Amino acid sequence: MSRSRSFGAFTAVGLATVAALVLWANSEGRRWQREDLPRLRLLVTRLDLTDLALWTEARYTRHPSQTDLFSAFQDFPAAPEHFPSGSITGPPPALRGTGETSGVRVGRP
Amino acid sequence: MRRHFRILDFALASLRRRRLKNWAIVAVYAFTVTIVSSVLLLTNAIRQEAALLLVGAPELTVQRVVGGRHAPIAVEVTETIATLPGVVEAQPRYWGYTYDAVTDSTITVIGAGPGSAELEMVEGRLPEHSTECAVGAGVAAMWGAEVGGEVILIDASTTGVLYEVVGTFAAPSDILTNDLVVMTGDEAALFLGLPEGWATDLAVRIANPAEVDTIATKIKRAFPDSRPITRSEVLRTYDAVFHWRSGMMLAMLSGGLIAFAILAWDKATGLSAEERKEIGILKAVGWDTGDVLELKMWEGVVISVTSLLLGLIAALIHVFLLGAPLLTPVLRGWSVLFPELHPVPHIDPYLLVSIAFLTVVPYVAATVAPSWKAAITDPDSVVRG
């Protein structure tokens, strides 16, 4: 077999492996959506959960969506940052200067 | 056609002559593709998982803000909110944190609402009495707790309180429940030291999603010290955290891309003396410039396609079969209780095409460009250097 044919065969096997892994992954994703997702969503609804339990070292990493508006220094001014998750989690939308927190208004009623 | 295959044959033979150097390039290149693809696949999977799961979250959570910080809210506020048109239900949420000095871990304590005793994701059941609790898999593993066992937790008045474990959360729910201790609502309020009639925040269920923003505005108007957080804001938070522009993606992706740029730059800045000599000889024996460029293009294609395929296969296996062990230490940060990652596969074909385009095209271009300069020079001067 010529070298170009060997390379063609290698590429074909590689592409077939990638395709097989992608098909397997997508079928696993569909199985999760069919079997686990309804039960997990019920859990979220019953316990009124709002965040993923990924980072437990600080309030603003455990519940990024419920965090204070100035969460980076919430422990005390110039508090040391919790690296690296503090740099992994981006600032919440409310801090991006778009005024996304609902109903904010100026002045006292 | 046969001519192209001949040139490809020659390119493969040429790569074979410098096999050590080329295998080293393939190894570095494939590793870079693996890391960049793993980060993209993992964050994309978690982002998708969060988006699908948190659809079950309350349409609105209402906090009270004192001095710019989250403070307890009066439970009686629910009565006013419940009367607003469009509101299906407003319930107090009792939740907070407790620090376990023995294991140096922070645990999330949460009060379960009534009527939630039976859940499929719980082995056993949720607590019905004040002396009972259900724990997440991480907490159970840390304390060696199991259904029927007992755990001692330190409450807000620093008193140890004994609870019977009546349920543990099943492994598929780790990403939601790993660090949870679930108690009855009243017991959670007592444990966390919330004054009677006060809650951590309120969960508001709204029938029509189109009315959420209007109701949030009404709540804000009625209670100026409140901060309503909509479910779409929660979903946007996770979308932002795991977006490619966020901190993690930027840190890891830029590292990988810089490594790749250095590799491509090294190729683009010039040919080795041996490669220049080879081009000169080919020209001298009658190859034209187009043939030389095709030869170099094939060399670039062989290296980049081999690396891309090896890198993609390694990334897919690393993230979805092995649970991303290389990235977990980075994601884990300072967390003591970090869930075992089982990312739910979600592969966007656009993502794979982007990876292929970002890696193959620049490398092939970086291989061909310097060869073009050598190929148009007089063979005699190229060979003599």
PDB file of N, CA and C in Angstrom, chain A residues 3-4 7 10 18 24-26 29 32-33 39-41 43-46 48-57 59 62-70 74 83-84 87-88 93 96 100-103 105, chain B residues 8-9 12-13 52-53 56-57 61 63 68-70 93 95 97 106 108 115 119-120 169 173 175 177 179 203 205 220 227 230 233-234 236-238 240 247-248 330-331 333-335 337-339 344-345 347:
ATOM      1  N   ARG A   3       2.124   5.198   0.526  1.00  0.00           N
ATOM      2  CA  ARG A   3       2.049   6.014   1.745  1.00  0.00           C
ATOM      3  C   ARG A   3       0.771   6.847   1.770  1.00  0.00           C
ATOM      4  N   SER A   4       0.379   7.376   0.577  1.00  0.00           N
ATOM      5  CA  SER A   4      -0.819   8.219   0.540  1.00  0.00           C
ATOM      6  C   SER A   4      -2.065   7.411   0.903  1.00  0.00           C
ATOM      7  N   PHE A   7      -2.074   7.004   4.627  1.00  0.00           N
ATOM      8  CA  PHE A   7      -2.520   8.233   5.289  1.00  0.00           C
ATOM      9  C   PHE A   7      -4.034   8.401   5.136  1.00  0.00           C
ATOM     10  N   PHE A  10      -5.660   6.123   7.578  1.00  0.00           N
ATOM     11  CA  PHE A  10      -5.545   6.657   8.933  1.00  0.00           C
ATOM     12  C   PHE A  10      -6.567   7.779   9.162  1.00  0.00           C
ATOM     13  N   VAL A  18     -13.945   9.895  15.574  1.00  0.00           N
ATOM     14  CA  VAL A  18     -14.547  11.150  16.056  1.00  0.00           C
ATOM     15  C   VAL A  18     -16.064  11.101  15.872  1.00  0.00           C
ATOM     16  N   TRP A  24     -22.163   8.816  19.922  1.00  0.00           N
ATOM     17  CA  TRP A  24     -22.374   8.232  21.254  1.00  0.00           C
ATOM     18  C   TRP A  24     -22.705   9.328  22.274  1.00  0.00           C
ATOM     19  N   ALA A  25     -21.913  10.435  22.206  1.00  0.00           N
ATOM     20  CA  ALA A  25     -22.115  11.530  23.165  1.00  0.00           C
ATOM     21  C   ALA A  25     -23.504  12.131  23.005  1.00  0.00           C
ATOM     22  N   ASN A  26     -23.920  12.343  21.779  1.00  0.00           N
ATOM     23  CA  ASN A  26     -25.240  12.932  21.569  1.00  0.00           C
ATOM     24  C   ASN A  26     -26.361  11.993  22.010  1.00  0.00           C
ATOM     25  N   GLY A  29     -26.506  12.276  25.713  1.00  0.00           N
ATOM     26  CA  GLY A  29     -27.160  13.544  26.062  1.00  0.00           C
ATOM     27  C   GLY A  29     -28.670  13.414  25.942  1.00  0.00           C
ATOM     28  N   TRP A  32     -30.004  11.319  28.811  1.00  0.00           N
ATOM     29  CA  TRP A  32     -30.062  12.119  30.041  1.00  0.00           C
ATOM     30  C   TRP A  32     -31.288  13.037  30.020  1.00  0.00           C
ATOM     31  N   GLN A  33     -31.524  13.644  28.868  1.00  0.00           N
ATOM     32  CA  GLN A  33     -32.672  14.559  28.774  1.00  0.00           C
ATOM     33  C   GLN A  33     -33.993  13.806  28.947  1.00  0.00           C
ATOM     34  N   ARG A  39     -36.571  14.350  36.319  1.00  0.00           N
ATOM     35  CA  ARG A  39     -36.456  14.113  37.766  1.00  0.00           C
ATOM     36  C   ARG A  39     -35.620  15.197  38.427  1.00  0.00           C
ATOM     37  N   LEU A  40     -34.550  15.624  37.723  1.00  0.00           N
ATOM     38  CA  LEU A  40     -33.698  16.676  38.286  1.00  0.00           C
ATOM     39  C   LEU A  40     -34.428  18.018  38.298  1.00  0.00           C
ATOM     40  N   ARG A  41     -35.220  18.264  37.248  1.00  0.00           N
ATOM     41  CA  ARG A  41     -35.954  19.520  37.199  1.00  0.00           C
ATOM     42  C   ARG A  41     -37.012  19.566  38.312  1.00  0.00           C
ATOM     43  N   LEU A  43     -36.655  18.156  41.186  1.00  0.00           N
ATOM     44  CA  LEU A  43     -35.858  18.436  42.388  1.00  0.00           C
ATOM     45  C   LEU A  43     -35.601  19.941  42.512  1.00  0.00           C
ATOM     46  N   VAL A  44     -35.224  20.555  41.401  1.00  0.00           N
ATOM     47  CA  VAL A  44     -34.964  22.003  41.386  1.00  0.00           C
ATOM     48  C   VAL A  44     -36.230  22.759  41.786  1.00  0.00           C
ATOM     49  N   THR A  45     -37.365  22.324  41.248  1.00  0.00           N
ATOM     50  CA  THR A  45     -38.636  23.006  41.527  1.00  0.00           C
ATOM     51  C   THR A  45     -39.057  22.813  42.979  1.00  0.00           C
ATOM     52  N   ARG A  46     -38.950  21.586  43.465  1.00  0.00           N
ATOM     53  CA  ARG A  46     -39.416  21.309  44.834  1.00  0.00           C
ATOM     54  C   ARG A  46     -38.546  21.996  45.882  1.00  0.00           C
ATOM     55  N   ASP A  48     -36.704  24.649  45.217  1.00  0.00           N
ATOM     56  CA  ASP A  48     -36.500  26.050  44.789  1.00  0.00           C
ATOM     57  C   ASP A  48     -35.015  26.366  44.640  1.00  0.00           C
ATOM     58  N   LEU A  49     -34.264  25.484  43.972  1.00  0.00           N
ATOM     59  CA  LEU A  49     -32.821  25.717  43.802  1.00  0.00           C
ATOM     60  C   LEU A  49     -32.591  26.738  42.692  1.00  0.00           C
ATOM     61  N   THR A  50     -31.560  27.554  42.861  1.00  0.00           N
ATOM     62  CA  THR A  50     -31.263  28.572  41.846  1.00  0.00           C
ATOM     63  C   THR A  50     -29.844  28.446  41.293  1.00  0.00           C
ATOM     64  N   ASP A  51     -29.011  27.569  41.892  1.00  0.00           N
ATOM     65  CA  ASP A  51     -27.608  27.526  41.467  1.00  0.00           C
ATOM     66  C   ASP A  51     -27.067  26.111  41.459  1.00  0.00           C
ATOM     67  N   LEU A  52     -25.962  25.927  40.735  1.00  0.00           N
ATOM     68  CA  LEU A  52     -25.262  24.644  40.725  1.00  0.00           C
ATOM     69  C   LEU A  52     -24.331  24.569  41.932  1.00  0.00           C
ATOM     70  N   ALA A  53     -24.173  23.363  42.482  1.00  0.00           N
ATOM     71  CA  ALA A  53     -23.317  23.186  43.669  1.00  0.00           C
ATOM     72  C   ALA A  53     -21.878  22.931  43.244  1.00  0.00           C
ATOM     73  N   LEU A  54     -21.285  23.852  42.507  1.00  0.00           N
ATOM     74  CA  LEU A  54     -19.924  23.624  42.010  1.00  0.00           C
ATOM     75  C   LEU A  54     -18.861  24.143  42.970  1.00  0.00           C
ATOM     76  N   TRP A  55     -18.958  25.406  43.360  1.00  0.00           N
ATOM     77  CA  TRP A  55     -17.913  26.012  44.179  1.00  0.00           C
ATOM     78  C   TRP A  55     -18.473  26.363  45.546  1.00  0.00           C
ATOM     79  N   THR A  56     -17.856  25.859  46.602  1.00  0.00           N
ATOM     80  CA  THR A  56     -18.422  26.038  47.940  1.00  0.00           C
ATOM     81  C   THR A  56     -17.574  26.931  48.833  1.00  0.00           C
ATOM     82  N   GLU A  57     -16.553  27.587  48.270  1.00  0.00           N
ATOM     83  CA  GLU A  57     -15.664  28.310  49.173  1.00  0.00           C
ATOM     84  C   GLU A  57     -16.122  29.715  49.542  1.00  0.00           C
ATOM     85  N   ARG A  59     -19.732  32.677  49.375  1.00  0.00           N
ATOM     86  CA  ARG A  59     -21.142  32.815  49.016  1.00  0.00           C
ATOM     87  C   ARG A  59     -21.312  33.154  47.544  1.00  0.00           C
ATOM     88  N   ARG A  62     -20.711  29.994  45.499  1.00  0.00           N
ATOM     89  CA  ARG A  62     -21.707  28.928  45.676  1.00  0.00           C
ATOM     90  C   ARG A  62     -23.037  29.319  45.017  1.00  0.00           C
ATOM     91  N   HIS A  63     -23.414  30.586  45.166  1.00  0.00           N
ATOM     92  CA  HIS A  63     -24.668  31.059  44.563  1.00  0.00           C
ATOM     93  C   HIS A  63     -24.384  32.295  43.714  1.00  0.00           C
ATOM     94  N   PRO A  64     -23.731  32.111  42.555  1.00  0.00           N
ATOM     95  CA  PRO A  64     -23.382  33.297  41.741  1.00  0.00           C
ATOM     96  C   PRO A  64     -24.593  34.127  41.324  1.00  0.00           C
ATOM     97  N   SER A  65     -25.742  33.457  41.173  1.00  0.00           N
ATOM     98  CA  SER A  65     -26.905  34.222  40.697  1.00  0.00           C
ATOM     99  C   SER A  65     -27.569  35.013  41.814  1.00  0.00           C
ATOM    100  N   GLN A  66     -27.288  34.670  43.071  1.00  0.00           N
ATOM    101  CA  GLN A  66     -27.952  35.345  44.198  1.00  0.00           C
ATOM    102  C   GLN A  66     -26.997  36.279  44.935  1.00  0.00           C
ATOM    103  N   THR A  67     -25.852  36.494  44.369  1.00  0.00           N
ATOM    104  CA  THR A  67     -24.808  37.203  45.095  1.00  0.00           C
ATOM    105  C   THR A  67     -25.126  38.682  45.305  1.00  0.00           C
ATOM    106  N   ASP A  68     -24.438  39.278  46.284  1.00  0.00           N
ATOM    107  CA  ASP A  68     -24.590  40.714  46.515  1.00  0.00           C
ATOM    108  C   ASP A  68     -24.138  41.472  45.282  1.00  0.00           C
ATOM    109  N   LEU A  69     -24.539  42.731  45.222  1.00  0.00           N
ATOM    110  CA  LEU A  69     -24.216  43.507  44.022  1.00  0.00           C
ATOM    111  C   LEU A  69     -22.734  43.858  43.925  1.00  0.00           C
ATOM    112  N   PHE A  70     -22.013  43.773  45.041  1.00  0.00           N
ATOM    113  CA  PHE A  70     -20.576  44.093  44.991  1.00  0.00           C
ATOM    114  C   PHE A  70     -19.788  42.906  45.531  1.00  0.00           C
ATOM    115  N   GLN A  74     -16.968  41.223  49.192  1.00  0.00           N
ATOM    116  CA  GLN A  74     -18.048  41.228  50.168  1.00  0.00           C
ATOM    117  C   GLN A  74     -17.599  40.814  51.565  1.00  0.00           C
ATOM    118  N   PHE A  83      -8.718  32.612  44.643  1.00  0.00           N
ATOM    119  CA  PHE A  83      -8.197  32.166  43.365  1.00  0.00           C
ATOM    120  C   PHE A  83      -8.193  30.633  43.316  1.00  0.00           C
ATOM    121  N   PRO A  84      -8.495  29.970  42.249  1.00  0.00           N
ATOM    122  CA  PRO A  84      -8.780  30.569  40.950  1.00  0.00           C
ATOM    123  C   PRO A  84     -10.264  30.767  40.654  1.00  0.00           C
ATOM    124  N   SER A  87     -11.580  34.046  39.753  1.00  0.00           N
ATOM    125  CA  SER A  87     -11.275  34.556  38.422  1.00  0.00           C
ATOM    126  C   SER A  87     -11.958  33.739  37.328  1.00  0.00           C
ATOM    127  N   ILE A  88     -12.441  32.568  37.728  1.00  0.00           N
ATOM    128  CA  ILE A  88     -13.172  31.769  36.750  1.00  0.00           C
ATOM    129  C   ILE A  88     -14.589  32.302  36.587  1.00  0.00           C
ATOM    130  N   PRO A  93     -24.514  39.599  35.807  1.00  0.00           N
ATOM    131  CA  PRO A  93     -24.985  40.577  34.817  1.00  0.00           C
ATOM    132  C   PRO A  93     -25.243  41.951  35.426  1.00  0.00           C
ATOM    133  N   ARG A  96     -22.466  44.388  35.198  1.00  0.00           N
ATOM    134  CA  ARG A  96     -21.902  44.710  33.894  1.00  0.00           C
ATOM    135  C   ARG A  96     -22.335  46.081  33.386  1.00  0.00           C
ATOM    136  N   GLU A 100     -29.406  45.479  34.615  1.00  0.00           N
ATOM    137  CA  GLU A 100     -30.349  44.395  34.345  1.00  0.00           C
ATOM    138  C   GLU A 100     -31.179  43.996  35.551  1.00  0.00           C
ATOM    139  N   THR A 101     -30.757  44.400  36.777  1.00  0.00           N
ATOM    140  CA  THR A 101     -31.544  44.055  37.948  1.00  0.00           C
ATOM    141  C   THR A 101     -32.885  44.782  37.828  1.00  0.00           C
ATOM    142  N   SER A 102     -33.927  43.994  37.951  1.00  0.00           N
ATOM    143  CA  SER A 102     -35.245  44.522  37.623  1.00  0.00           C
ATOM    144  C   SER A 102     -35.658  45.692  38.511  1.00  0.00           C
ATOM    145  N   GLY A 103     -36.320  46.640  37.949  1.00  0.00           N
ATOM    146  CA  GLY A 103     -37.030  47.672  38.694  1.00  0.00           C
ATOM    147  C   GLY A 103     -36.170  48.660  39.450  1.00  0.00           C
ATOM    148  N   ARG A 105     -34.741  52.045  40.495  1.00  0.00           N
ATOM    149  CA  ARG A 105     -35.161  53.415  40.192  1.00  0.00           C
ATOM    150  C   ARG A 105     -34.411  54.384  41.078  1.00  0.00           C
TER     151      ARG A 105
ATOM    152  N   LEU B   8       1.770  13.784  -2.590  1.00  0.00           N
ATOM    153  CA  LEU B   8       1.459  13.415  -1.196  1.00  0.00           C
ATOM    154  C   LEU B   8       2.393  12.311  -0.711  1.00  0.00           C
ATOM    155  N   ASP B   9       2.640  11.320  -1.567  1.00  0.00           N
ATOM    156  CA  ASP B   9       3.589  10.239  -1.226  1.00  0.00           C
ATOM    157  C   ASP B   9       4.951  10.818  -0.889  1.00  0.00           C
ATOM    158  N   LEU B  12       4.897  12.604   2.458  1.00  0.00           N
ATOM    159  CA  LEU B  12       4.937  11.661   3.592  1.00  0.00           C
ATOM    160  C   LEU B  12       6.341  11.101   3.780  1.00  0.00           C
ATOM    161  N   ALA B  13       7.025  10.825   2.626  1.00  0.00           N
ATOM    162  CA  ALA B  13       8.401  10.315   2.720  1.00  0.00           C
ATOM    163  C   ALA B  13       9.311  11.379   3.314  1.00  0.00           C
ATOM    164  N   LEU B  52     -30.662  23.819  31.115  1.00  0.00           N
ATOM    165  CA  LEU B  52     -31.773  22.876  31.120  1.00  0.00           C
ATOM    166  C   LEU B  52     -32.326  22.641  32.522  1.00  0.00           C
ATOM    167  N   LEU B  53     -31.417  22.603  33.518  1.00  0.00           N
ATOM    168  CA  LEU B  53     -31.849  22.305  34.888  1.00  0.00           C
ATOM    169  C   LEU B  53     -32.551  23.491  35.540  1.00  0.00           C
ATOM    170  N   GLY B  56     -36.264  24.949  36.008  1.00  0.00           N
ATOM    171  CA  GLY B  56     -37.185  24.614  37.095  1.00  0.00           C
ATOM    172  C   GLY B  56     -37.108  25.578  38.275  1.00  0.00           C
ATOM    173  N   ALA B  57     -36.183  26.523  38.238  1.00  0.00           N
ATOM    174  CA  ALA B  57     -36.029  27.473  39.355  1.00  0.00           C
ATOM    175  C   ALA B  57     -37.224  28.426  39.409  1.00  0.00           C
ATOM    176  N   THR B  61     -36.861  35.289  42.505  1.00  0.00           N
ATOM    177  CA  THR B  61     -36.498  35.205  43.913  1.00  0.00           C
ATOM    178  C   THR B  61     -36.384  36.648  44.398  1.00  0.00           C
ATOM    179  N   GLN B  63     -35.083  39.134  47.227  1.00  0.00           N
ATOM    180  CA  GLN B  63     -34.201  39.351  48.380  1.00  0.00           C
ATOM    181  C   GLN B  63     -34.526  40.701  49.009  1.00  0.00           C
ATOM    182  N   GLY B  68     -26.626  47.485  51.127  1.00  0.00           N
ATOM    183  CA  GLY B  68     -26.031  46.914  49.918  1.00  0.00           C
ATOM    184  C   GLY B  68     -25.817  45.425  49.998  1.00  0.00           C
ATOM    185  N   ARG B  69     -26.261  44.803  51.098  1.00  0.00           N
ATOM    186  CA  ARG B  69     -26.035  43.356  51.222  1.00  0.00           C
ATOM    187  C   ARG B  69     -27.344  42.624  51.446  1.00  0.00           C
ATOM    188  N   HIS B  70     -27.329  41.365  51.059  1.00  0.00           N
ATOM    189  CA  HIS B  70     -28.489  40.498  51.197  1.00  0.00           C
ATOM    190  C   HIS B  70     -28.826  40.325  52.679  1.00  0.00           C
ATOM    191  N   ARG B  93     -38.102  31.159  51.428  1.00  0.00           N
ATOM    192  CA  ARG B  93     -37.013  30.164  51.319  1.00  0.00           C
ATOM    193  C   ARG B  93     -36.118  30.345  52.534  1.00  0.00           C
ATOM    194  N   TRP B  95     -32.562  29.277  53.712  1.00  0.00           N
ATOM    195  CA  TRP B  95     -31.292  28.634  53.346  1.00  0.00           C
ATOM    196  C   TRP B  95     -30.117  29.479  53.826  1.00  0.00           C
ATOM    197  N   TYR B  97     -25.589  28.971  55.141  1.00  0.00           N
ATOM    198  CA  TYR B  97     -24.379  28.151  55.168  1.00  0.00           C
ATOM    199  C   TYR B  97     -23.983  27.827  56.600  1.00  0.00           C
ATOM    200  N   THR B 106     -17.581  24.152  53.916  1.00  0.00           N
ATOM    201  CA  THR B 106     -18.799  24.930  54.082  1.00  0.00           C
ATOM    202  C   THR B 106     -19.951  24.161  53.456  1.00  0.00           C
ATOM    203  N   THR B 108     -24.132  23.872  52.583  1.00  0.00           N
ATOM    204  CA  THR B 108     -25.328  24.676  52.343  1.00  0.00           C
ATOM    205  C   THR B 108     -26.520  24.000  53.020  1.00  0.00           C
ATOM    206  N   GLY B 115     -44.766  19.033  51.289  1.00  0.00           N
ATOM    207  CA  GLY B 115     -45.205  18.248  50.127  1.00  0.00           C
ATOM    208  C   GLY B 115     -44.089  17.794  49.229  1.00  0.00           C
ATOM    209  N   LEU B 119     -39.118  12.191  46.465  1.00  0.00           N
ATOM    210  CA  LEU B 119     -38.507  12.634  45.217  1.00  0.00           C
ATOM    211  C   LEU B 119     -37.689  11.474  44.673  1.00  0.00           C
ATOM    212  N   GLU B 120     -37.757  11.283  43.355  1.00  0.00           N
ATOM    213  CA  GLU B 120     -37.059  10.136  42.769  1.00  0.00           C
ATOM    214  C   GLU B 120     -35.548  10.218  42.934  1.00  0.00           C
ATOM    215  N   PHE B 169     -29.048  12.140  48.502  1.00  0.00           N
ATOM    216  CA  PHE B 169     -29.338  12.449  47.103  1.00  0.00           C
ATOM    217  C   PHE B 169     -28.542  11.531  46.186  1.00  0.00           C
ATOM    218  N   SER B 173     -27.633  13.721  40.681  1.00  0.00           N
ATOM    219  CA  SER B 173     -27.992  15.082  41.093  1.00  0.00           C
ATOM    220  C   SER B 173     -26.832  15.803  41.777  1.00  0.00           C
ATOM    221  N   ILE B 175     -24.415  17.628  40.871  1.00  0.00           N
ATOM    222  CA  ILE B 175     -24.119  18.998  40.443  1.00  0.00           C
ATOM    223  C   ILE B 175     -25.078  20.011  41.085  1.00  0.00           C
ATOM    224  N   THR B 177     -26.783  19.026  44.276  1.00  0.00           N
ATOM    225  CA  THR B 177     -27.043  18.724  45.689  1.00  0.00           C
ATOM    226  C   THR B 177     -25.808  18.281  46.478  1.00  0.00           C
ATOM    227  N   ASP B 179     -23.359  19.511  48.158  1.00  0.00           N
ATOM    228  CA  ASP B 179     -23.017  20.081  49.473  1.00  0.00           C
ATOM    229  C   ASP B 179     -24.256  20.400  50.304  1.00  0.00           C
ATOM    230  N   ALA B 203     -39.438  32.845  47.177  1.00  0.00           N
ATOM    231  CA  ALA B 203     -39.540  32.265  45.830  1.00  0.00           C
ATOM    232  C   ALA B 203     -40.929  32.568  45.299  1.00  0.00           C
ATOM    233  N   ARG B 205     -43.594  32.085  42.147  1.00  0.00           N
ATOM    234  CA  ARG B 205     -43.933  31.360  40.918  1.00  0.00           C
ATOM    235  C   ARG B 205     -44.960  32.172  40.138  1.00  0.00           C
ATOM    236  N   LYS B 220     -40.718  45.644  43.352  1.00  0.00           N
ATOM    237  CA  LYS B 220     -39.688  46.648  43.669  1.00  0.00           C
ATOM    238  C   LYS B 220     -40.344  47.966  44.096  1.00  0.00           C
ATOM    239  N   ARG B 227     -34.915  43.197  46.231  1.00  0.00           N
ATOM    240  CA  ARG B 227     -34.167  43.001  44.986  1.00  0.00           C
ATOM    241  C   ARG B 227     -34.701  41.741  44.303  1.00  0.00           C
ATOM    242  N   THR B 230     -34.789  37.702  38.499  1.00  0.00           N
ATOM    243  CA  THR B 230     -35.613  36.874  37.607  1.00  0.00           C
ATOM    244  C   THR B 230     -34.852  35.606  37.200  1.00  0.00           C
ATOM    245  N   GLU B 233     -32.333  36.091  34.601  1.00  0.00           N
ATOM    246  CA  GLU B 233     -31.042  36.617  35.089  1.00  0.00           C
ATOM    247  C   GLU B 233     -30.175  35.483  35.629  1.00  0.00           C
ATOM    248  N   VAL B 234     -30.815  34.512  36.307  1.00  0.00           N
ATOM    249  CA  VAL B 234     -30.084  33.340  36.813  1.00  0.00           C
ATOM    250  C   VAL B 234     -29.458  32.580  35.634  1.00  0.00           C
ATOM    251  N   ARG B 236     -28.834  33.714  32.664  1.00  0.00           N
ATOM    252  CA  ARG B 236     -27.813  34.549  32.005  1.00  0.00           C
ATOM    253  C   ARG B 236     -26.502  34.512  32.783  1.00  0.00           C
ATOM    254  N   THR B 237     -26.615  34.412  34.138  1.00  0.00           N
ATOM    255  CA  THR B 237     -25.404  34.344  34.962  1.00  0.00           C
ATOM    256  C   THR B 237     -24.573  33.133  34.566  1.00  0.00           C
ATOM    257  N   TYR B 238     -25.220  31.962  34.445  1.00  0.00           N
ATOM    258  CA  TYR B 238     -24.473  30.750  34.105  1.00  0.00           C
ATOM    259  C   TYR B 238     -23.987  30.776  32.658  1.00  0.00           C
ATOM    260  N   ALA B 240     -23.034  33.441  31.231  1.00  0.00           N
ATOM    261  CA  ALA B 240     -21.858  34.328  31.249  1.00  0.00           C
ATOM    262  C   ALA B 240     -20.653  33.634  31.896  1.00  0.00           C
ATOM    263  N   GLY B 247     -13.882  34.366  32.484  1.00  0.00           N
ATOM    264  CA  GLY B 247     -12.543  34.213  33.043  1.00  0.00           C
ATOM    265  C   GLY B 247     -11.868  32.897  32.721  1.00  0.00           C
ATOM    266  N   MET B 248     -12.594  31.795  32.967  1.00  0.00           N
ATOM    267  CA  MET B 248     -11.964  30.482  32.791  1.00  0.00           C
ATOM    268  C   MET B 248     -11.580  30.245  31.332  1.00  0.00           C
ATOM    269  N   VAL B 330      -8.556  22.687  38.239  1.00  0.00           N
ATOM    270  CA  VAL B 330      -8.699  24.113  37.942  1.00  0.00           C
ATOM    271  C   VAL B 330     -10.089  24.590  38.326  1.00  0.00           C
ATOM    272  N   LEU B 331     -11.092  23.790  37.972  1.00  0.00           N
ATOM    273  CA  LEU B 331     -12.470  24.163  38.299  1.00  0.00           C
ATOM    274  C   LEU B 331     -12.714  24.132  39.804  1.00  0.00           C
ATOM    275  N   GLY B 333     -10.848  24.862  42.441  1.00  0.00           N
ATOM    276  CA  GLY B 333     -10.443  26.032  43.217  1.00  0.00           C
ATOM    277  C   GLY B 333     -10.242  25.694  44.689  1.00  0.00           C
ATOM    278  N   TRP B 334     -10.861  26.460  45.583  1.00  0.00           N
ATOM    279  CA  TRP B 334     -10.711  26.239  47.019  1.00  0.00           C
ATOM    280  C   TRP B 334     -11.801  25.324  47.578  1.00  0.00           C
ATOM    281  N   SER B 335     -12.678  24.858  46.728  1.00  0.00           N
ATOM    282  CA  SER B 335     -13.811  24.077  47.223  1.00  0.00           C
ATOM    283  C   SER B 335     -13.352  22.783  47.878  1.00  0.00           C
ATOM    284  N   LEU B 337     -15.848  20.627  49.096  1.00  0.00           N
ATOM    285  CA  LEU B 337     -16.890  19.735  48.591  1.00  0.00           C
ATOM    286  C   LEU B 337     -17.127  20.037  47.123  1.00  0.00           C
ATOM    287  N   PHE B 338     -16.431  19.341  46.275  1.00  0.00           N
ATOM    288  CA  PHE B 338     -16.604  19.567  44.837  1.00  0.00           C
ATOM    289  C   PHE B 338     -17.230  18.314  44.230  1.00  0.00           C
ATOM    290  N   PRO B 339     -18.315  18.483  43.473  1.00  0.00           N
ATOM    291  CA  PRO B 339     -18.977  17.280  42.943  1.00  0.00           C
ATOM    292  C   PRO B 339     -18.112  16.564  41.921  1.00  0.00           C
ATOM    293  N   VAL B 344     -22.787  16.181  31.060  1.00  0.00           N
ATOM    294  CA  VAL B 344     -23.756  15.604  30.120  1.00  0.00           C
ATOM    295  C   VAL B 344     -23.345  16.015  28.715  1.00  0.00           C
ATOM    296  N   PRO B 345     -23.066  15.027  27.847  1.00  0.00           N
ATOM    297  CA  PRO B 345     -22.556  15.385  26.515  1.00  0.00           C
ATOM    298  C   PRO B 345     -23.501  16.307  25.762  1.00  0.00           C
ATOM    299  N   ILE B 347     -22.636  18.297  22.179  1.00  0.00           N
ATOM    300  CA  ILE B 347     -21.603  18.686  21.214  1.00  0.00           C
ATOM    301  C   ILE B 347     -22.245  19.480  20.083  1.00  0.00           C
TER     302      ILE B 347
END
